[in-house]
Structure formats: structure tokens, C-alpha cells
Short mmCIF file of C-alpha atoms in Angstrom, two decimals:
data_model
loop_
_atom_site.label_atom_id
_atom_site.label_comp_id
_atom_site.label_asym_id
_atom_site.label_seq_id
_atom_site.Cartn_x
_atom_site.Cartn_y
_atom_site.Cartn_z
CA ASP A 1 0.00 -0.02 0.03
CA THR A 2 1.62 3.26 -1.20
CA GLY A 3 -0.76 5.53 0.68
CA VAL A 4 -2.53 6.61 -2.56
CA SER A 5 -6.13 5.60 -2.70
CA GLN A 6 -8.55 5.53 -5.56
CA ASN A 7 -12.27 5.01 -5.73
CA PRO A 8 -14.04 3.14 -7.04
CA ARG A 9 -11.77 0.22 -7.74
CA HIS A 10 -14.06 -1.05 -10.55
CA LYS A 11 -16.71 0.67 -12.63
CA ILE A 12 -18.97 -0.80 -15.32
CA THR A 13 -21.05 1.68 -17.32
CA LYS A 14 -22.98 1.82 -20.47
CA ARG A 15 -21.72 3.78 -23.57
CA GLY A 16 -22.80 7.43 -23.37
CA GLN A 17 -22.88 7.59 -19.52
CA ASN A 18 -20.63 9.92 -17.47
CA VAL A 19 -18.34 8.55 -14.90
CA THR A 20 -16.19 10.16 -12.19
CA PHE A 21 -13.13 8.74 -10.38
CA ARG A 22 -11.54 10.04 -7.26
CA CYS A 23 -7.95 9.99 -6.14
CA ASP A 24 -6.63 10.69 -2.61
CA PRO A 25 -2.92 11.27 -2.73
CA ILE A 26 -0.33 11.01 0.07
CA SER A 27 -1.17 13.98 2.26
CA GLU A 28 2.08 15.92 1.94
CA HIS A 29 2.45 15.39 -1.81
CA ASN A 30 1.86 18.60 -3.86
CA ARG A 31 1.83 16.88 -7.25
CA LEU A 32 -0.88 14.57 -8.57
CA TYR A 33 -0.90 12.67 -11.86
CA TRP A 34 -3.33 10.82 -13.86
CA TYR A 35 -2.33 8.03 -16.28
CA ARG A 36 -4.40 5.59 -18.41
CA GLN A 37 -3.28 1.93 -18.86
CA THR A 38 -4.73 -0.35 -21.49
CA LEU A 39 -4.08 -4.13 -21.77
CA GLY A 40 -0.58 -4.96 -22.61
CA GLN A 41 0.65 -1.43 -22.44
CA GLY A 42 2.46 0.73 -20.01
CA PRO A 43 0.71 3.68 -18.39
CA GLU A 44 0.16 6.75 -20.62
CA PHE A 45 0.09 10.21 -19.15
CA LEU A 46 -3.09 12.12 -19.07
CA THR A 47 -2.59 15.17 -16.92
CA TYR A 48 -1.00 16.46 -13.74
CA PHE A 49 -1.48 19.09 -10.98
CA GLN A 50 0.83 21.00 -8.81
CA ASN A 51 -1.20 21.89 -5.87
CA GLU A 52 -4.60 23.05 -7.45
CA ALA A 53 -3.09 24.13 -10.74
CA GLN A 54 -3.41 21.81 -13.67
CA LEU A 55 -0.03 22.24 -15.30
CA GLU A 56 -0.03 19.88 -18.29
CA LYS A 57 -2.56 17.93 -20.36
CA SER A 58 -1.80 15.19 -22.79
CA ARG A 59 -3.27 15.09 -26.29
CA LEU A 60 -4.93 11.81 -25.13
CA LEU A 61 -7.14 13.96 -22.87
CA SER A 62 -9.97 14.71 -25.30
CA ASP A 63 -12.56 17.37 -24.45
CA ARG A 64 -14.73 14.63 -22.89
CA PHE A 65 -12.26 14.29 -20.10
CA SER A 66 -11.92 16.80 -17.24
CA ALA A 67 -9.79 16.71 -14.11
CA GLU A 68 -9.92 18.85 -11.07
CA ARG A 69 -8.02 19.19 -7.82
CA PRO A 70 -10.03 21.95 -6.14
CA LYS A 71 -8.17 22.33 -2.83
CA GLY A 72 -4.86 20.86 -3.81
CA SER A 73 -5.67 17.64 -2.01
CA PHE A 74 -7.88 14.95 -3.68
CA SER A 75 -8.54 14.96 -7.39
CA THR A 76 -11.39 13.82 -9.60
CA LEU A 77 -11.27 12.56 -13.24
CA GLU A 78 -14.53 12.79 -15.11
CA ILE A 79 -15.24 11.18 -18.48
CA GLN A 80 -18.42 12.41 -20.21
CA ARG A 81 -20.25 10.43 -22.88
CA THR A 82 -18.14 7.40 -22.38
CA GLU A 83 -17.04 5.33 -25.38
CA GLN A 84 -15.95 1.70 -25.53
CA GLY A 85 -12.46 2.83 -26.26
CA ASP A 86 -12.40 4.48 -22.82
CA SER A 87 -12.28 1.08 -21.18
CA ALA A 88 -8.91 0.93 -19.30
CA MET A 89 -7.28 1.18 -15.92
CA TYR A 90 -7.06 4.73 -14.68
CA LEU A 91 -4.15 5.26 -12.40
CA CYS A 92 -3.37 8.13 -10.08
CA ALA A 93 0.07 8.88 -8.66
CA SER A 94 1.36 11.49 -6.30
CA GLY A 95 4.71 12.93 -5.62
CA LEU A 96 6.69 15.82 -4.30
CA ARG A 97 8.22 18.54 -6.47
CA THR A 98 11.79 17.24 -6.11
CA ALA A 99 14.52 16.56 -8.56
CA GLN A 100 14.07 12.85 -8.73
CA GLU A 101 10.29 13.16 -9.44
CA THR A 102 9.41 9.85 -7.75
CA GLN A 103 5.73 9.07 -8.19
CA TYR A 104 3.71 6.74 -6.02
CA PHE A 105 0.83 4.99 -7.67
CA GLY A 106 -2.55 4.11 -6.36
CA PRO A 107 -4.25 0.75 -7.15
CA GLY A 108 -6.17 2.18 -10.05
CA THR A 109 -9.81 2.29 -11.12
CA ARG A 110 -10.74 -0.31 -13.86
CA LEU A 111 -13.30 1.05 -16.16
CA LEU A 112 -15.38 -1.14 -18.51
CA VAL A 113 -17.71 0.60 -20.97
CA LEU A 114 -20.35 -1.67 -22.50
CA GLY B 1 9.98 11.67 -29.81
CA GLU B 2 10.27 9.77 -26.62
CA ASP B 3 10.13 6.00 -26.73
CA VAL B 4 10.99 3.39 -24.11
CA GLU B 5 11.35 -0.20 -25.29
CA GLN B 6 11.57 -3.45 -23.35
CA SER B 7 11.36 -7.17 -24.21
CA LEU B 8 7.90 -8.45 -23.46
CA PHE B 9 8.64 -11.72 -21.59
CA LEU B 10 11.29 -13.31 -19.47
CA SER B 11 11.15 -16.68 -17.90
CA VAL B 12 13.63 -17.79 -15.13
CA ARG B 13 13.93 -20.53 -12.49
CA GLU B 14 13.60 -19.81 -8.84
CA GLY B 15 17.02 -18.96 -7.39
CA ASP B 16 18.47 -17.73 -10.70
CA SER B 17 19.20 -14.08 -11.54
CA SER B 18 16.82 -12.18 -13.74
CA VAL B 19 17.97 -9.41 -16.04
CA ILE B 20 15.40 -7.13 -17.55
CA ASN B 21 16.59 -4.77 -20.25
CA CYS B 22 15.24 -1.44 -21.43
CA THR B 23 16.30 1.17 -24.07
CA TYR B 24 15.23 4.75 -24.04
CA THR B 25 15.57 7.60 -26.53
CA ASP B 26 15.41 10.84 -24.57
CA SER B 27 19.07 11.73 -23.82
CA SER B 28 17.84 14.62 -21.57
CA SER B 29 16.29 12.14 -19.10
CA THR B 30 17.72 12.88 -15.76
CA TYR B 31 16.21 10.00 -13.79
CA LEU B 32 15.20 6.48 -14.95
CA TYR B 33 12.85 4.30 -12.94
CA TRP B 34 11.88 0.76 -12.49
CA TYR B 35 8.32 -0.08 -11.43
CA LYS B 36 6.72 -3.55 -10.58
CA GLN B 37 3.05 -4.34 -11.26
CA GLU B 38 1.34 -7.38 -9.88
CA PRO B 39 -1.92 -8.61 -11.47
CA GLY B 40 -4.85 -6.19 -10.88
CA ALA B 41 -2.68 -3.81 -8.89
CA GLY B 42 -1.12 -0.36 -9.37
CA LEU B 43 2.54 0.21 -9.80
CA GLN B 44 5.11 -0.11 -7.15
CA LEU B 45 8.31 1.96 -7.33
CA LEU B 46 11.21 -0.33 -7.05
CA THR B 47 14.17 1.89 -7.65
CA TYR B 48 15.48 4.84 -9.73
CA ILE B 49 18.82 5.96 -10.97
CA PHE B 50 20.24 9.35 -11.68
CA SER B 51 21.72 9.68 -15.11
CA ASN B 52 25.21 10.53 -13.93
CA MET B 53 25.43 7.02 -12.23
CA ASP B 54 26.50 3.90 -13.83
CA MET B 55 25.18 1.54 -11.15
CA LYS B 56 22.93 1.37 -8.20
CA GLN B 57 22.40 -1.49 -5.89
CA ASP B 58 19.50 -2.01 -3.41
CA GLN B 59 19.42 -5.36 -1.69
CA ARG B 60 18.61 -7.89 -4.39
CA LEU B 61 18.24 -5.20 -7.13
CA THR B 62 21.03 -3.91 -9.25
CA VAL B 63 20.45 -1.20 -11.84
CA LEU B 64 23.04 -0.65 -14.59
CA LEU B 65 22.98 2.37 -16.82
CA ASN B 66 24.76 2.80 -20.06
CA LYS B 67 24.04 6.38 -20.96
CA LYS B 68 26.04 6.30 -24.20
CA ASP B 69 23.90 3.45 -25.56
CA LYS B 70 20.76 4.65 -23.68
CA HIS B 71 20.40 1.23 -22.17
CA LEU B 72 19.11 0.46 -18.66
CA SER B 73 18.93 -2.91 -17.00
CA LEU B 74 17.43 -4.26 -13.80
CA ARG B 75 19.02 -7.42 -12.26
CA ILE B 76 17.17 -9.30 -9.60
CA ALA B 77 19.35 -11.66 -7.67
CA ASP B 78 18.05 -15.01 -6.25
CA THR B 79 14.76 -14.57 -8.02
CA GLN B 80 11.72 -15.78 -6.09
CA THR B 81 8.21 -16.82 -7.20
CA GLY B 82 6.94 -13.58 -5.55
CA ASP B 83 9.00 -11.67 -8.04
CA SER B 84 6.60 -12.82 -10.79
CA ALA B 85 5.06 -9.60 -12.11
CA ILE B 86 5.37 -7.11 -14.93
CA TYR B 87 8.29 -4.70 -14.75
CA PHE B 88 8.13 -1.27 -16.29
CA CYS B 89 11.14 0.95 -17.17
CA ALA B 90 10.28 4.67 -17.21
CA GLU B 91 12.06 7.89 -18.06
CA SER B 92 11.00 11.41 -17.03
CA GLN B 93 9.82 13.35 -20.01
CA TYR B 94 11.42 16.66 -19.04
CA GLY B 95 14.54 15.49 -17.48
CA GLY B 96 13.08 15.01 -14.00
CA SER B 97 12.19 18.68 -13.23
CA GLN B 98 8.47 18.31 -13.81
CA GLY B 99 5.74 16.38 -15.33
CA ASN B 100 5.00 12.94 -16.57
CA LEU B 101 6.82 9.66 -16.95
CA ILE B 102 7.13 7.76 -20.23
CA PHE B 103 6.76 4.05 -19.68
CA GLY B 104 7.75 1.04 -21.74
CA LYS B 105 5.19 -1.70 -22.36
CA GLY B 106 6.57 -3.81 -19.54
CA THR B 107 8.41 -7.12 -19.32
CA LYS B 108 6.40 -10.03 -17.84
CA LEU B 109 8.64 -11.96 -15.53
CA SER B 110 7.63 -15.53 -14.84
CA VAL B 111 9.48 -17.42 -12.18
CA LYS B 112 9.31 -21.20 -12.33
CA PRO B 113 9.79 -23.21 -9.07
#
């Protein structure tokens, strides 16, 4: 257990529905990252926050995706109008703004879009 | 662009050493990382190495870095069945000062008793 928690752990939804995932980072960590992992692939970066500011977004993050970290603590990732191609594991990681940029991952939320 | 490549599978016998290899393309990467993922779980940080180092040892783990060839390896000594997992090599996109990690596809290590 790294200290990063994610909820829910599993989500099954129908195409076209909206879903929201939550990540609670390690409390003293000021950076929070979202990644997506599909079967047989490594994690792919989606977006990251430093405190409450969203500093970078990947081109993978289409306009159906939105992430927030309102008070610089927990974060939510929302996917609107889900598509079957959104089925994946969504991983959250947290870290400190240090030179070595070590990131500690949560257990992930597995999304299945039917 | 950035790309991290790894062989997809490795099978060893319990008690042998495992060597997992990785090549990366971004010469500006300051830190390189090894993560372990067990089935259905998130990623566990195993170790990382600073780019001005050639080697780092941490208990049963030895990381070797050849910066000229952009080659990174992870050696696991006395491999145990509990080491069976997928191992990911990752580089920091912006040289470790900010932002995301670029991961390889992972090497699935199978340890036979």
C-alpha cells in the first residue's frame, strides 16, 4: 500500500454515460498525476497538477475528459459520454516537487464501458 | 519523440538471476525508474537511478545504466516466485524537473519453481 487511494476500484457503465473517479494522494504530496493503462501497455500520461493548478494535459485527454483538484488535495477525473475505447485502468500517482520526481501510484480504477 | 522499449517476456527458474533490459531515446532524461506491477494492482516503485550514475544497488536489485547506448537494466538476484510480475522501465519526459513519466510496455517476468 503506497498511501495513494482510488475509488471506485471497478466501474462498469454503458456507452454514453458519465463517470467520475476519485484519487486521494499521500497527504504531503503537492503533485498529482493521472495515467491511463490499457491491456498489454504501460501507463500513458493524461494530466498532472501541482497543488490545485493543472499544469499539463496530454493530447490523449480529449474534451470529454476533465480533471480537477479543487483544494490541492484529492482529485477527480470525469469522463463524459463514455465510449468503448475508454475502457482501461485509470491510475493516479502522487509525488513531491523534487529533482528525482518519484511518483507513487494508487491501485487504479478499472473502467469497462459496455 | 520519446520511446521506451523493453522485451515483453522473461522466464527464469527460482534462485536464478533475472535481467530485464530497457532502451530509451530521450538523452535529456535525468532520472530513470523501474516499477513493478502485480496482477490487478497499481505500480510499485522499485528503484530509480540518476543519469550521472552507472550503477545502483539496493538489496537484491542492481540497476545498470549505459548512458552512451541509452540502455538500462534491472538485475534481480536470487529470483523468487513472488517476483513474478510485470516490470516497467520509465523515463522522465522533461529530465526530472516536472511532469510525466514515459513508460515502456513492460516485461512480464515468470519465475518457475
